[in-house]
Amino acid sequence: MGQNSNFEDVYEEHADFVYSLSRRLSRGNADAEDLFQEVFLRVHRFLPKFQGGSVRGWLRRIVVNTNSSLKRGKKNQAVAHLDEMEGWKESIADSGETPDEAAERTSTREGLEHALAHLSEDFRTVLILREVEDLDYSEIAEVLNVPVGTVRSRLARARMALRKELEEATTIAAG
Amino acid sequence: MPQDERLIELISGSLDDALTSDEEAELEAALAASAEARQLAAELRQDRQALRGLPKLVTPESLKQSTLVKVRAAEPPVSSRPWQRVLLLAASMALVVGIFNTFRFSKATATTLYLSPGRLTMRTDSLSQELHLSAGGGTSSHTMVSENVSGEFLRGKTARVHLLGDAGAVPGGKLAVRLHFDFDGDGQVDLHSPSRVIEVDGTVGYQNLVCAFPPMEGMKDLRNGTVHLEIACETGPPLKLRLDPQQARVELPFAGLKAQAS
């Protein structure tokens, strides 16, 4: 796919990828939808200048960069509440689970989503790029424009921050 | 690095198969010696599996439709704008005038951007502000961006970053500084500078920190491009940076730097 890429083709093929990444990097529905729309506005604008290579890699960088730009404009935004995360159930692809399995997974997943939403943007982004996008350190370094050593140390701190959030949620639930 | 941080980094690295053989041995010894360490390793592995099990999401149809409506109502893509040729002609004329002026006047034109939170700016009238960076938690890095900036690349010149930093009386602080250039403003970074490390000693109070970048291959003129300055606290104590408009600045190898309102 190169300079002749058609916007509609890119949109059809990659909308779910951009949506998933936008949801994971954002703290709530409204932010994710703003991010999704802004990303595709930029894609539409700059697609003719896209020089080829991995469309998904190009989109991933646009999502991450756009997310940072939007966040700079919305500093000190309150953390989303769980009720803002309504809509997950409708938007999750069918996994073929039984209802009980699905209920248990939903409960675990919501806890995880909630904990992720409480992390700083830096931590959430590096975790999502590593664990959900399955990028290696050098790929993450390239997307985030940081040294590989920073990726390694930031991932370690992000994993501990997530652990702390999950532990706190467990303590509150038990208490 | 405190023992806990070291252990966490080793466990985290082991999850990614990113340890050297020495580090693997160090981790094995730490795990063998501590039940707490073993529990932490198991928990982090479990968290990782949970993250990897997050489901794929499907875009809601209403969002897909409303986005398409917005895109169609937006300005046309850059290469198909009907007035692009006019702009190109105007830009070419401006370039000719610019080159003429470069030769006509020996005095250098603007080559400096000033630091403010989140932004690099041409303005020097902003109030001095502080940034707090910490390698051990909180914000470890800060990126400042200048968009829609144009300037003619000056061959033989290099970039230089001036900062005012204070790490208190604790020595051993290290700041990593990097520049990133998107020369044509297409949203893709075209050139990453190498990372330059500044060591911050334990002098109390603000000190001038300067880092000079070597000449970089691939530098080009900026045409409504984007410049990012990234400052990361790599190790050491928490650090304050004062964004004093007179002293915190980036000198760039571009003549006639001009920022256009976005």
CSV table of C-alpha atoms in Angstrom, one decimal:
chain,number,residue,atom,x,y,z
A,1,MET,CA,0.0,0.0,0.0
A,2,GLY,CA,1.6,3.3,-1.0
A,3,GLN,CA,0.8,6.6,-2.4
A,4,ASN,CA,-2.3,5.3,-4.3
A,5,SER,CA,-3.8,3.9,-1.1
A,6,ASN,CA,-7.5,4.6,-0.9
A,7,PHE,CA,-8.8,6.0,2.3
A,8,GLU,CA,-11.9,3.9,2.3
A,9,ASP,CA,-9.8,0.7,2.0
A,10,VAL,CA,-7.5,1.7,4.9
A,11,TYR,CA,-10.6,2.6,7.0
A,12,GLU,CA,-12.4,-0.7,6.3
A,13,GLU,CA,-9.3,-2.8,6.9
A,14,HIS,CA,-7.9,-1.1,9.9
A,15,ALA,CA,-10.8,0.6,11.8
A,16,ASP,CA,-11.0,-2.1,14.4
A,17,PHE,CA,-7.3,-2.1,15.0
A,18,VAL,CA,-7.3,1.7,15.5
A,19,TYR,CA,-10.4,1.5,17.7
A,20,SER,CA,-9.0,-1.3,19.9
A,21,LEU,CA,-5.7,0.7,20.4
A,22,SER,CA,-7.6,3.9,21.0
A,23,ARG,CA,-9.8,2.3,23.6
A,24,ARG,CA,-6.8,0.7,25.4
A,25,LEU,CA,-4.8,3.9,25.4
A,26,SER,CA,-7.7,6.1,26.6
A,27,ARG,CA,-9.3,6.4,29.9
A,28,GLY,CA,-12.9,6.3,28.8
A,29,ASN,CA,-15.4,6.0,25.9
A,30,ALA,CA,-15.5,9.7,25.1
A,31,ASP,CA,-11.7,10.1,24.9
A,32,ALA,CA,-11.4,6.9,22.8
A,33,GLU,CA,-14.0,8.1,20.3
A,34,ASP,CA,-12.3,11.5,20.0
A,35,LEU,CA,-9.0,9.8,19.5
A,36,PHE,CA,-10.4,7.4,16.9
A,37,GLN,CA,-12.0,10.3,14.9
A,38,GLU,CA,-8.9,12.5,15.1
A,39,VAL,CA,-6.7,9.7,13.9
A,40,PHE,CA,-8.8,9.1,10.8
A,41,LEU,CA,-9.0,12.8,10.1
A,42,ARG,CA,-5.1,12.8,10.1
A,43,VAL,CA,-5.0,9.6,8.1
A,44,HIS,CA,-7.3,11.1,5.5
A,45,ARG,CA,-5.2,14.2,5.3
A,46,PHE,CA,-1.8,12.6,5.1
A,47,LEU,CA,-2.4,9.3,3.3
A,48,PRO,CA,-1.3,10.7,0.0
A,49,LYS,CA,2.1,11.5,1.5
A,50,PHE,CA,2.4,8.0,3.1
A,51,GLN,CA,5.6,6.6,1.6
A,52,GLY,CA,4.7,2.9,1.9
A,53,GLY,CA,5.8,0.3,4.4
A,54,SER,CA,3.6,-1.1,7.2
A,55,VAL,CA,0.2,0.7,7.2
A,56,ARG,CA,-0.4,-0.7,10.7
A,57,GLY,CA,2.9,0.6,12.0
A,58,TRP,CA,2.1,4.0,10.5
A,59,LEU,CA,-1.3,4.0,12.0
A,60,ARG,CA,0.0,2.9,15.4
A,61,ARG,CA,2.4,5.9,15.5
A,62,ILE,CA,-0.4,8.2,14.6
A,63,VAL,CA,-2.6,6.8,17.3
A,64,VAL,CA,0.1,7.1,20.0
A,65,ASN,CA,1.2,10.6,18.8
A,66,THR,CA,-2.4,11.9,18.5
A,67,ASN,CA,-3.2,10.5,21.9
A,68,SER,CA,-0.3,12.4,23.4
A,69,SER,CA,-1.4,15.6,21.6
A,70,LEU,CA,-5.0,15.3,22.8
A,71,LYS,CA,-3.9,14.6,26.3
A,72,ARG,CA,-1.7,17.7,26.3
A,73,GLY,CA,-4.9,19.6,25.6
A,74,LYS,CA,-6.9,17.9,28.3
A,75,LYS,CA,-4.5,18.0,31.2
A,76,ASN,CA,-5.7,17.0,34.7
A,77,GLN,CA,-8.6,15.2,33.3
A,78,ALA,CA,-10.5,13.1,35.9
A,79,VAL,CA,-10.1,9.4,35.7
A,80,ALA,CA,-13.0,7.7,34.0
A,81,HIS,CA,-15.5,5.8,36.2
A,82,LEU,CA,-16.6,2.4,35.3
A,83,ASP,CA,-19.9,3.7,34.1
A,84,GLU,CA,-18.1,5.6,31.4
A,85,MET,CA,-16.8,2.3,30.2
A,86,GLU,CA,-20.2,1.2,29.2
A,87,GLY,CA,-20.2,-0.2,25.7
A,88,TRP,CA,-17.3,-2.6,26.2
A,89,LYS,CA,-19.7,-5.5,26.1
A,90,GLU,CA,-21.3,-4.5,22.8
A,91,SER,CA,-18.0,-3.8,21.1
A,92,ILE,CA,-16.1,-7.0,22.1
A,93,ALA,CA,-15.6,-9.5,19.3
A,94,ASP,CA,-17.4,-12.9,19.9
A,95,SER,CA,-14.9,-15.2,21.6
A,96,GLY,CA,-17.1,-18.3,21.7
A,97,GLU,CA,-17.1,-18.6,25.5
A,98,THR,CA,-19.9,-20.0,27.7
A,99,PRO,CA,-22.0,-17.5,29.7
A,100,ASP,CA,-20.3,-18.4,33.0
A,101,GLU,CA,-16.8,-18.2,31.4
A,102,ALA,CA,-17.8,-14.9,29.9
A,103,ALA,CA,-19.1,-13.5,33.2
A,104,GLU,CA,-15.9,-14.4,35.0
A,105,ARG,CA,-13.7,-13.0,32.3
A,106,THR,CA,-15.8,-9.8,32.2
A,107,SER,CA,-15.3,-9.3,35.9
A,108,THR,CA,-11.6,-9.9,35.7
A,109,ARG,CA,-11.3,-7.8,32.5
A,110,GLU,CA,-13.3,-4.9,34.0
A,111,GLY,CA,-10.9,-4.8,37.0
A,112,LEU,CA,-8.0,-4.8,34.6
A,113,GLU,CA,-9.5,-2.1,32.5
A,114,HIS,CA,-10.1,0.0,35.6
A,115,ALA,CA,-6.6,-0.5,36.9
A,116,LEU,CA,-5.2,0.5,33.4
A,117,ALA,CA,-7.3,3.6,33.4
A,118,HIS,CA,-5.7,4.7,36.7
A,119,LEU,CA,-2.1,4.4,35.3
A,120,SER,CA,-0.3,7.4,33.9
A,121,GLU,CA,-0.3,7.8,30.2
A,122,ASP,CA,3.3,6.8,29.9
A,123,PHE,CA,2.8,3.6,31.8
A,124,ARG,CA,-0.4,2.6,30.1
A,125,THR,CA,1.0,3.2,26.7
A,126,VAL,CA,4.2,1.2,27.2
A,127,LEU,CA,2.2,-1.7,28.7
A,128,ILE,CA,-0.3,-1.8,25.8
A,129,LEU,CA,2.4,-1.6,23.2
A,130,ARG,CA,4.3,-4.5,24.8
A,131,GLU,CA,1.5,-6.8,26.0
A,132,VAL,CA,-1.4,-6.1,23.7
A,133,GLU,CA,0.4,-5.0,20.5
A,134,ASP,CA,3.3,-7.5,21.2
A,135,LEU,CA,6.0,-5.0,20.1
A,136,ASP,CA,9.6,-5.7,21.2
A,137,TYR,CA,11.7,-3.1,23.1
A,138,SER,CA,13.2,-1.6,20.0
A,139,GLU,CA,9.9,-1.3,18.2
A,140,ILE,CA,8.4,0.4,21.3
A,141,ALA,CA,11.4,2.7,21.5
A,142,GLU,CA,10.8,3.8,17.9
A,143,VAL,CA,7.0,4.4,18.4
A,144,LEU,CA,7.6,6.4,21.6
A,145,ASN,CA,10.9,8.0,20.4
A,146,VAL,CA,12.7,7.1,23.5
A,147,PRO,CA,15.9,5.0,24.1
A,148,VAL,CA,15.5,1.3,24.5
A,149,GLY,CA,16.8,1.5,28.1
A,150,THR,CA,14.0,3.8,28.9
A,151,VAL,CA,11.5,1.3,27.5
A,152,ARG,CA,12.9,-1.4,29.7
A,153,SER,CA,12.9,0.6,32.9
A,154,ARG,CA,9.5,2.2,32.1
A,155,LEU,CA,8.0,-1.2,31.5
A,156,ALA,CA,9.2,-2.5,34.9
A,157,ARG,CA,7.7,0.5,36.7
A,158,ALA,CA,4.5,0.3,34.7
A,159,ARG,CA,4.1,-3.4,35.6
A,160,MET,CA,4.6,-2.6,39.3
A,161,ALA,CA,2.1,0.3,39.1
A,162,LEU,CA,-0.5,-1.9,37.5
A,163,ARG,CA,0.1,-4.6,40.2
A,164,LYS,CA,-0.4,-1.9,42.9
A,165,GLU,CA,-3.7,-0.8,41.3
A,166,LEU,CA,-4.9,-4.3,41.1
A,167,GLU,CA,-4.0,-5.0,44.7
A,168,GLU,CA,-5.7,-1.9,45.9
A,169,ALA,CA,-8.8,-2.9,43.9
A,170,THR,CA,-8.7,-6.3,45.5
A,171,THR,CA,-8.3,-4.8,49.0
A,172,ILE,CA,-11.3,-2.5,48.5
A,173,ALA,CA,-13.4,-5.3,47.1
A,174,ALA,CA,-12.5,-7.6,50.1
A,175,GLY,CA,-13.0,-4.8,52.7
B,1,MET,CA,19.4,1.4,42.0
B,2,PRO,CA,17.7,0.3,45.2
B,3,GLN,CA,17.4,-3.5,45.6
B,4,ASP,CA,13.7,-3.6,45.0
B,5,GLU,CA,13.9,-1.6,41.8
B,6,ARG,CA,16.6,-3.9,40.6
B,7,LEU,CA,14.6,-7.0,41.4
B,8,ILE,CA,11.5,-5.6,39.6
B,9,GLU,CA,13.5,-4.7,36.6
B,10,LEU,CA,15.0,-8.2,36.5
B,11,ILE,CA,11.6,-9.9,36.8
B,12,SER,CA,10.1,-7.6,34.2
B,13,GLY,CA,13.0,-8.2,31.8
B,14,SER,CA,12.6,-12.0,32.3
B,15,LEU,CA,9.0,-11.7,31.2
B,16,ASP,CA,10.3,-10.3,28.0
B,17,ASP,CA,13.2,-12.7,27.6
B,18,ALA,CA,15.4,-9.6,27.7
B,19,LEU,CA,18.0,-10.6,30.4
B,20,THR,CA,21.6,-11.3,29.8
B,21,SER,CA,23.0,-14.5,31.2
B,22,ASP,CA,24.5,-12.6,34.2
B,23,GLU,CA,21.2,-11.0,34.9
B,24,GLU,CA,19.4,-14.4,34.7
B,25,ALA,CA,21.8,-15.8,37.2
B,26,GLU,CA,21.2,-12.7,39.5
B,27,LEU,CA,17.4,-13.2,39.2
B,28,GLU,CA,17.6,-16.9,39.9
B,29,ALA,CA,19.6,-16.3,43.0
B,30,ALA,CA,17.2,-13.6,44.2
B,31,LEU,CA,14.2,-15.8,43.6
B,32,ALA,CA,15.8,-18.7,45.4
B,33,ALA,CA,16.5,-16.6,48.4
B,34,SER,CA,13.1,-14.9,48.8
B,35,ALA,CA,9.6,-16.2,48.8
B,36,GLU,CA,8.3,-12.6,48.4
B,37,ALA,CA,10.3,-12.3,45.2
B,38,ARG,CA,8.9,-15.5,43.9
B,39,GLN,CA,5.4,-14.4,44.7
B,40,LEU,CA,6.0,-11.0,42.9
B,41,ALA,CA,7.3,-12.8,39.9
B,42,ALA,CA,4.2,-15.1,39.8
B,43,GLU,CA,1.9,-12.1,40.1
B,44,LEU,CA,3.6,-10.1,37.4
B,45,ARG,CA,3.4,-13.1,35.1
B,46,GLN,CA,-0.3,-13.5,35.9
B,47,ASP,CA,-0.9,-9.8,35.2
B,48,ARG,CA,0.8,-10.1,31.9
B,49,GLN,CA,-1.4,-13.1,30.9
B,50,ALA,CA,-4.4,-11.1,31.8
B,51,LEU,CA,-3.3,-8.2,29.6
B,52,ARG,CA,-2.6,-10.5,26.8
B,53,GLY,CA,-6.0,-12.0,27.1
B,54,LEU,CA,-7.8,-8.6,26.6
B,55,PRO,CA,-10.3,-9.2,23.8
B,56,LYS,CA,-10.1,-7.6,20.3
B,57,LEU,CA,-12.7,-4.8,20.0
B,58,VAL,CA,-15.0,-4.1,17.2
B,59,THR,CA,-15.7,-0.5,16.2
B,60,PRO,CA,-19.3,0.5,17.0
B,61,GLU,CA,-21.2,1.1,13.7
B,62,SER,CA,-22.4,4.5,14.9
B,63,LEU,CA,-18.8,5.7,15.5
B,64,LYS,CA,-17.7,4.3,12.1
B,65,GLN,CA,-20.5,6.2,10.3
B,66,SER,CA,-20.1,9.5,12.2
B,67,THR,CA,-16.3,9.4,11.6
B,68,LEU,CA,-16.8,8.9,7.9
B,69,VAL,CA,-19.2,11.9,7.8
B,70,LYS,CA,-16.5,14.0,9.6
B,71,VAL,CA,-13.8,12.9,7.3
B,72,ARG,CA,-15.8,13.6,4.2
B,73,ALA,CA,-16.6,17.1,5.5
B,74,ALA,CA,-13.0,17.8,6.3
B,75,GLU,CA,-10.5,19.5,4.0
B,76,PRO,CA,-9.2,17.4,1.1
B,77,PRO,CA,-6.0,15.4,1.5
B,78,VAL,CA,-2.8,17.4,1.1
B,79,SER,CA,-1.8,16.3,-2.4
B,80,SER,CA,-5.2,16.9,-4.0
B,81,ARG,CA,-5.9,20.4,-2.8
B,82,PRO,CA,-6.8,22.5,-5.8
B,83,TRP,CA,-4.9,25.5,-4.5
B,84,GLN,CA,-1.8,23.5,-3.8
B,85,ARG,CA,0.0,24.6,-7.0
B,86,VAL,CA,-0.6,28.2,-6.2
B,87,LEU,CA,0.8,27.6,-2.7
B,88,LEU,CA,3.7,25.7,-4.2
B,89,LEU,CA,4.5,28.6,-6.5
B,90,ALA,CA,4.2,31.1,-3.7
B,91,ALA,CA,6.5,28.8,-1.5
B,92,SER,CA,9.0,28.6,-4.4
B,93,MET,CA,9.0,32.4,-4.7
B,94,ALA,CA,9.4,32.8,-1.0
B,95,LEU,CA,12.3,30.3,-1.1
B,96,VAL,CA,14.0,32.3,-3.8
B,97,VAL,CA,13.6,35.5,-1.8
B,98,GLY,CA,14.8,33.7,1.3
B,99,ILE,CA,17.9,32.4,-0.4
B,100,PHE,CA,18.5,35.9,-1.9
B,101,ASN,CA,18.2,37.4,1.6
B,102,THR,CA,20.5,34.8,3.1
B,103,PHE,CA,23.2,35.9,0.8
B,104,ARG,CA,22.3,39.5,1.1
B,105,PHE,CA,22.5,39.7,4.8
B,106,SER,CA,25.4,38.1,6.6
B,107,LYS,CA,23.6,38.4,10.0
B,108,ALA,CA,22.0,35.1,11.1
B,109,THR,CA,18.2,34.9,11.3
B,110,ALA,CA,16.3,33.2,14.1
B,111,THR,CA,17.6,29.8,14.9
B,112,THR,CA,16.3,29.4,18.5
B,113,LEU,CA,13.2,27.9,20.0
B,114,TYR,CA,12.3,28.4,23.7
B,115,LEU,CA,11.0,25.9,26.2
B,116,SER,CA,7.6,25.9,27.8
B,117,PRO,CA,5.5,23.0,29.2
B,118,GLY,CA,4.6,20.7,26.3
B,119,ARG,CA,5.7,23.2,23.7
B,120,LEU,CA,8.7,24.7,22.0
B,121,THR,CA,7.9,28.3,21.1
B,122,MET,CA,9.3,31.3,19.3
B,123,ARG,CA,8.1,33.5,22.1
B,124,THR,CA,10.4,34.7,24.9
B,125,ASP,CA,7.8,36.5,26.9
B,126,SER,CA,6.3,33.6,28.8
B,127,LEU,CA,6.7,33.3,32.5
B,128,SER,CA,9.4,31.0,33.9
B,129,GLN,CA,7.9,27.7,34.8
B,130,GLU,CA,9.2,24.5,36.4
B,131,LEU,CA,9.1,20.9,35.3
B,132,HIS,CA,9.6,18.0,37.8
B,133,LEU,CA,11.1,14.8,36.5
B,134,SER,CA,11.8,11.6,38.4
B,135,ALA,CA,13.4,8.4,37.3
B,136,GLY,CA,11.8,6.5,40.2
B,137,GLY,CA,8.1,7.1,39.7
B,138,GLY,CA,5.9,10.0,38.6
B,139,THR,CA,6.8,11.7,35.4
B,140,SER,CA,10.1,10.5,34.0
B,141,SER,CA,10.1,12.3,30.7
B,142,HIS,CA,8.7,15.4,29.1
B,143,THR,CA,8.3,16.2,25.4
B,144,MET,CA,8.0,19.7,24.0
B,145,VAL,CA,6.7,20.1,20.5
B,146,SER,CA,6.7,22.9,17.9
B,147,GLU,CA,4.4,22.3,15.0
B,148,ASN,CA,4.1,24.0,11.6
B,149,VAL,CA,7.7,25.3,11.8
B,150,SER,CA,9.8,26.2,8.8
B,151,GLY,CA,13.5,27.0,8.4
B,152,GLU,CA,16.4,26.5,6.1
B,153,PHE,CA,18.9,23.8,7.1
B,154,LEU,CA,22.3,25.3,7.8
B,155,ARG,CA,25.0,22.8,6.7
B,156,GLY,CA,27.9,22.5,9.1
B,157,LYS,CA,25.8,23.8,12.1
B,158,THR,CA,24.7,21.5,14.9
B,159,ALA,CA,21.9,21.6,17.5
B,160,ARG,CA,22.5,22.6,21.1
B,161,VAL,CA,20.1,22.4,24.0
B,162,HIS,CA,20.5,24.7,27.1
B,163,LEU,CA,18.6,23.7,30.3
B,164,LEU,CA,18.5,25.0,33.8
B,165,GLY,CA,18.4,22.1,36.2
B,166,ASP,CA,18.4,21.4,39.9
B,167,ALA,CA,18.8,18.0,41.5
B,168,GLY,CA,19.2,19.2,45.0
B,169,ALA,CA,22.3,18.1,46.9
B,170,VAL,CA,22.2,14.6,45.5
B,171,PRO,CA,24.8,13.7,42.8
B,172,GLY,CA,24.4,11.0,40.1
B,173,GLY,CA,21.5,12.4,38.2
B,174,LYS,CA,21.4,11.7,34.4
B,175,LEU,CA,19.2,13.4,31.9
B,176,ALA,CA,18.8,12.0,28.4
B,177,VAL,CA,18.0,14.6,25.7
B,178,ARG,CA,16.8,13.8,22.2
B,179,LEU,CA,15.5,15.8,19.2
B,180,HIS,CA,13.1,14.4,16.7
B,181,PHE,CA,12.3,16.0,13.3
B,182,ASP,CA,9.3,15.6,11.1
B,183,PHE,CA,10.6,17.8,8.2
B,184,ASP,CA,7.5,18.0,6.1
B,185,GLY,CA,4.8,17.8,8.8
B,186,ASP,CA,3.2,14.5,7.5
B,187,GLY,CA,2.9,13.1,11.0
B,188,GLN,CA,5.9,10.8,10.7
B,189,VAL,CA,9.2,11.5,12.4
B,190,ASP,CA,11.9,11.6,9.7
B,191,LEU,CA,15.0,11.8,11.9
B,192,HIS,CA,15.8,11.0,15.5
B,193,SER,CA,18.8,12.5,17.0
B,194,PRO,CA,21.1,10.3,19.0
B,195,SER,CA,20.4,10.5,22.7
B,196,ARG,CA,22.7,12.8,24.6
B,197,VAL,CA,23.2,12.3,28.3
B,198,ILE,CA,23.8,15.2,30.7
B,199,GLU,CA,25.1,14.4,34.1
B,200,VAL,CA,23.8,16.6,36.9
B,201,ASP,CA,26.1,16.9,39.9
B,202,GLY,CA,25.0,17.6,43.5
B,203,THR,CA,25.4,21.4,43.3
B,204,VAL,CA,22.6,23.0,45.3
B,205,GLY,CA,20.5,25.4,43.2
B,206,TYR,CA,20.0,25.7,39.5
B,207,GLN,CA,22.9,25.0,37.2
B,208,ASN,CA,23.3,25.5,33.5
B,209,LEU,CA,23.2,22.2,31.6
B,210,VAL,CA,24.2,22.2,28.0
B,211,CYS,CA,24.3,19.4,25.5
B,212,ALA,CA,25.6,19.6,22.0
B,213,PHE,CA,24.5,17.2,19.3
B,214,PRO,CA,26.9,16.0,16.6
B,215,PRO,CA,26.2,16.8,13.0
B,216,MET,CA,23.3,14.5,11.9
B,217,GLU,CA,23.0,12.7,8.6
B,218,GLY,CA,19.7,13.3,6.9
B,219,MET,CA,18.9,16.8,8.0
B,220,LYS,CA,16.7,18.8,5.6
B,221,ASP,CA,14.9,22.1,5.5
B,222,LEU,CA,11.8,22.2,7.7
B,223,ARG,CA,8.7,22.9,5.7
B,224,ASN,CA,5.8,23.3,8.1
B,225,GLY,CA,7.4,20.5,10.0
B,226,THR,CA,7.5,19.5,13.6
B,227,VAL,CA,10.4,19.5,16.1
B,228,HIS,CA,10.2,17.5,19.3
B,229,LEU,CA,12.5,17.9,22.2
B,230,GLU,CA,12.4,15.0,24.6
B,231,ILE,CA,14.0,15.2,28.1
B,232,ALA,CA,14.0,12.1,30.2
B,233,CYS,CA,15.3,11.6,33.7
B,234,GLU,CA,17.2,8.3,33.3
B,235,THR,CA,18.7,7.8,36.8
B,236,GLY,CA,19.4,9.6,40.0
B,237,PRO,CA,17.3,11.9,42.2
B,238,PRO,CA,14.2,13.8,41.2
B,239,LEU,CA,15.1,16.8,39.1
B,240,LYS,CA,13.6,20.3,38.7
B,241,LEU,CA,14.0,22.0,35.3
B,242,ARG,CA,13.3,25.7,35.1
B,243,LEU,CA,11.9,26.8,31.8
B,244,ASP,CA,13.4,30.2,31.9
B,245,PRO,CA,12.7,31.9,28.6
B,246,GLN,CA,16.2,33.5,28.6
B,247,GLN,CA,18.2,30.4,29.5
B,248,ALA,CA,16.3,27.3,28.5
B,249,ARG,CA,16.4,27.0,24.8
B,250,VAL,CA,17.2,24.9,21.8
B,251,GLU,CA,19.5,26.3,19.1
B,252,LEU,CA,18.8,24.5,15.9
B,253,PRO,CA,20.7,24.4,12.6
B,254,PHE,CA,18.0,26.1,10.7
B,255,ALA,CA,18.0,29.7,9.5
B,256,GLY,CA,14.9,31.9,9.6
B,257,LEU,CA,12.9,29.7,11.8
B,258,LYS,CA,9.3,30.6,11.5
B,259,ALA,CA,6.3,29.0,13.2
B,260,GLN,CA,3.0,29.2,11.4
B,261,ALA,CA,-0.3,29.3,13.4
B,262,SER,CA,-1.9,25.9,13.1
